[in-house]
Amino acid sequence: MTATDDDRRVDPGSPAVAELPDTEKLPEAVSLETEEGRRLAAQLADEKARHARKLLEVRDLSTQFFTKDGVVHAVDRVSFELDYGETLGLVGESGCGKSVTALSLTRLVPDPPGKITSGEVIFDGVDIMKLSSEEMRLLRGKRIGFIFQDPMTSLNPTLTIGFQIAESARLHLGLSNRAANDRAVELLSKVGIPRARDRMGDYPHQFSGGMRQRVMIAIALACDPMLLLADEPTTALDVTIQAQILELIRSLSDEFGTAVILITHDLGIAAGMCHRVNVMYAGQIVETGVVDDLFENPRMPYAWGLLDSLPRLDEERGSRLRTIEGMPPDLIHVGDDCRFAPRCPYSRDICLEDEPQLTEREGPDHLARCWGTEPGRAWIE
Amino acid sequence: MIEPQAAPAAEPATGQALVEAENLKVHFPITSGLFQRTVGAVRAVDDITFDIRKGETLGLVGESGCGKSTTGRALIRLRELTDGVVRFDGVDLTTLKRDQLRKMRRRMQIIFQDPYSSLNPRMTVGSIISEPIETHNLASGRGKLERVKELLALVGLNPNYTNRYPHEFSGGQRQRIGVARSLAVEPEFIVCDEPISALDVSIQAQVLNLLVELREQFGLTYLFIAHDLSVVRHISDRIGVMYLGKVVELGPPAAIYETPAHPYTRALLSAVPIPDPRAERRRKRVILTGDVPSPANPPSGCRFHTRCWLYERLGRPENCRTDDPELRIVQPDHRAACHYAEDAMQSDVGVAHIGAEPIKRKAFGAGPGAHKPVADDSVPATLVTGVAPDEGTGGGTGGSGTGGAAPPE
Ligand SMILES: Nc1ncnc2c1ncn2[C@@H]1O[C@H](COP(=O)(O)OP(=O)(O)OP(=O)(O)O)[C@@H](O)[C@H]1O
Ligand SMILES: Nc1ncnc2c1ncn2[C@@H]1O[C@H](COP(=O)(O)OP(=O)(O)O)[C@@H](O)[C@H]1O
Ligand code: SF4
Ligand code: SF4
Ligand SMILES: [Mg+2]
Ligand SMILES: [Mg+2]
């Protein structure tokens, strides 16, 4: 059987949050005399407050690993925001700090050797750096779901699938065994596992890679999170199975209004899934923008070169691929320069002397870290 | 050095076959119990017939486990055949004696997917590359060292790196070492088994360009195995699509990507992400449900019928369940194994990329202000450097990923 996917995605650019009714007009709509009315009013006020802020605000986040070779600047003064319900891509090549960024947001960086050395992470109005470990654990379980590249490393091979999903619901939602079990069955069928009730007693090895990833998604969604952190969720899967899993993440995030941070090295996936994309290079965000804008008009040479080096299905065949020369730098010896300079065909003296900052380009939504396109001194057209 | 050139062979392959596979079968026994009794077989490659023409690059795509690597290895007899014949330059490899086979092997090489495990970590780069030179007595002493240096330079590595060990190199550089080793014996045919899948995006294009340059320079014939359809399209003269041990479609890129005749090929195409947000939004996807069935127990009739969207649309015709469709000609030089290939060709599934205006972007590294970056000594890249902007300054049209491309015919 097949499913056809029509244009179901939200218009990128407009955050995927439902239009909210105006609380000022409330008295005409509902009566505050009734309990129901007061509850509704409180709920609307709460949603309105949320609407005004972001789900996630990250400021100047730095994470370092203290190794015998030196200090690895894995995440270096990273700042970005995420709206409620928004899907944000985090792209860049191996070792550029995508996973460590995700781990830092949830305070899961292995310590030692790692340490968050600076920065603020405000999640749904709460400064998570100020939480106790116990509060942090609760927040992770209830509000943030994880999906990783290799589901086998995060599933327990000795426990049944059903138990592992129900466990999450039991722990974080305080459901009874029976209710948690029902919730697990419901989630399993929701993520597209046929005959869900019969498969509850199966172990992870009895599932294929794609089905294990579905189970991971079910576990991540068990407590109805506000944010889904998906770190290369389809990299280990075949392209037809990848399409299934991406479609599942997309439809579930639409249905539940879950925000998603999607880590991927596949720019095609980012193009199809994300409202906005952060491009990372050597531990820093080097460009961020709404997908259409970023893909059409990249303002930082690394992001640009990456986009241009891809062979595409829909272009004329036979042209020689453009390449970015050289390799990314190691993250121990970082200096006050543009980290892309040794590979950049547009570099000038200033690029080696001074570090460019992430600044606005065409509008407040498009930021780039590059002297060559910095307003006022730009030399790249 | 080598001029940048167009990806597909400038001169299309002559019709003459260099490698021929006839009713090729490779089955792996499934054993069980104390006495390792054979209880069944994984039909990894199950009766496939095709040839690779002299000087051409045949791309092979399909999902993992469908038999691509097994096919590649069987062609150069790194795997024993269960049945069938493989001929190289007209010689039946299955009948060759050990010694004759060893001589023949010099003419065919393989490059593996994983640049980390395919090089011996205890050997220097020099000895890794000189090993095949010694095995085949091609050079010794100074001549050998000179040859190794030449090969390193050829793949864009610093020729003075002969005393370094594999761990001192990045993934892309290790893959270049693997390429240098396979070129050492001056082969005619190279099986490239997912040579760029393990590499970073920015490095993939470098290695792909290298393989294309070497092909032009030495007139090599490639079997290029990959799971990325955009990469295969870029490099191949013809493409074979595999599903569960069978070749289900075979033809030139234009046929495979513009008028695909097998429902599986169309489903694959519709699943490939396109790095263009607008194109992605426009697309209609056919999402295959379920997983690939086990090759130990493939479905009856057409092996794809358990996941086939066309089978469903046609009201589940009986012959799909009972008769295994043959790989038959549907257009000149284009074959497909589907009873309803003509219906598949009528559909619009999987061809959303056609006729769409590609995203417009100025070409990277071209235009005013661009120069050749100063190569750092740790980044030897003699071959890949100087990707001269071939359209010069100005408009920035043409080239990969830029506008101005004519719509595909
Ligand atoms: N436990 C650790 N100890 C020391 N260094 C580490 C550790 N974990 C990560 N790093 C370093 O931090 C940097 C960023 O790593 P990270 O895992 O975030 O990369 P990534 O962008 O997720 O890459 P990939 O695409 O390969 O998953 C790398 O230089 C890495 O070597
Ligand atoms: N040495 C082996 N022993 C047993 N089964 C194998 C062996 N090599 C491959 N197979 C099986 O044969 C099938 C095809 O494998 P392979 O050719 O490696 O696929 P691909 O390269 O397309 O991913 C798979 O089911 C795989 O598990
Ligand atoms: S700051 Fe200079 S070196 Fe860095 S990306 Fe911009 S132009 Fe290139
Ligand atoms: S033969 Fe039938 S089942 Fe097989 S691909 Fe064609 S339509 Fe689908
Ligand atoms: Mg990672
Ligand atoms: Mg393989």
XYZ file of C-alpha atoms in Angstrom, chain B residues 13 23 68 71 87 96 103 142 178 191 203 275 335 342 382:
15
model
C 31.389 3.728 -24.654
C 22.639 -15.803 -15.315
C 25.176 -4.760 -5.120
C 27.550 -8.624 -7.638
C 33.488 -13.192 -18.736
C 40.466 -20.150 -15.112
C 47.287 -12.703 -13.949
C 64.062 2.946 -6.883
C 42.809 3.268 -1.672
C 34.682 -1.928 -9.014
C 34.901 15.773 0.514
C 18.478 20.241 -1.882
C 15.196 -2.677 -20.077
C 4.284 0.616 -20.077
C 47.297 19.072 -6.027
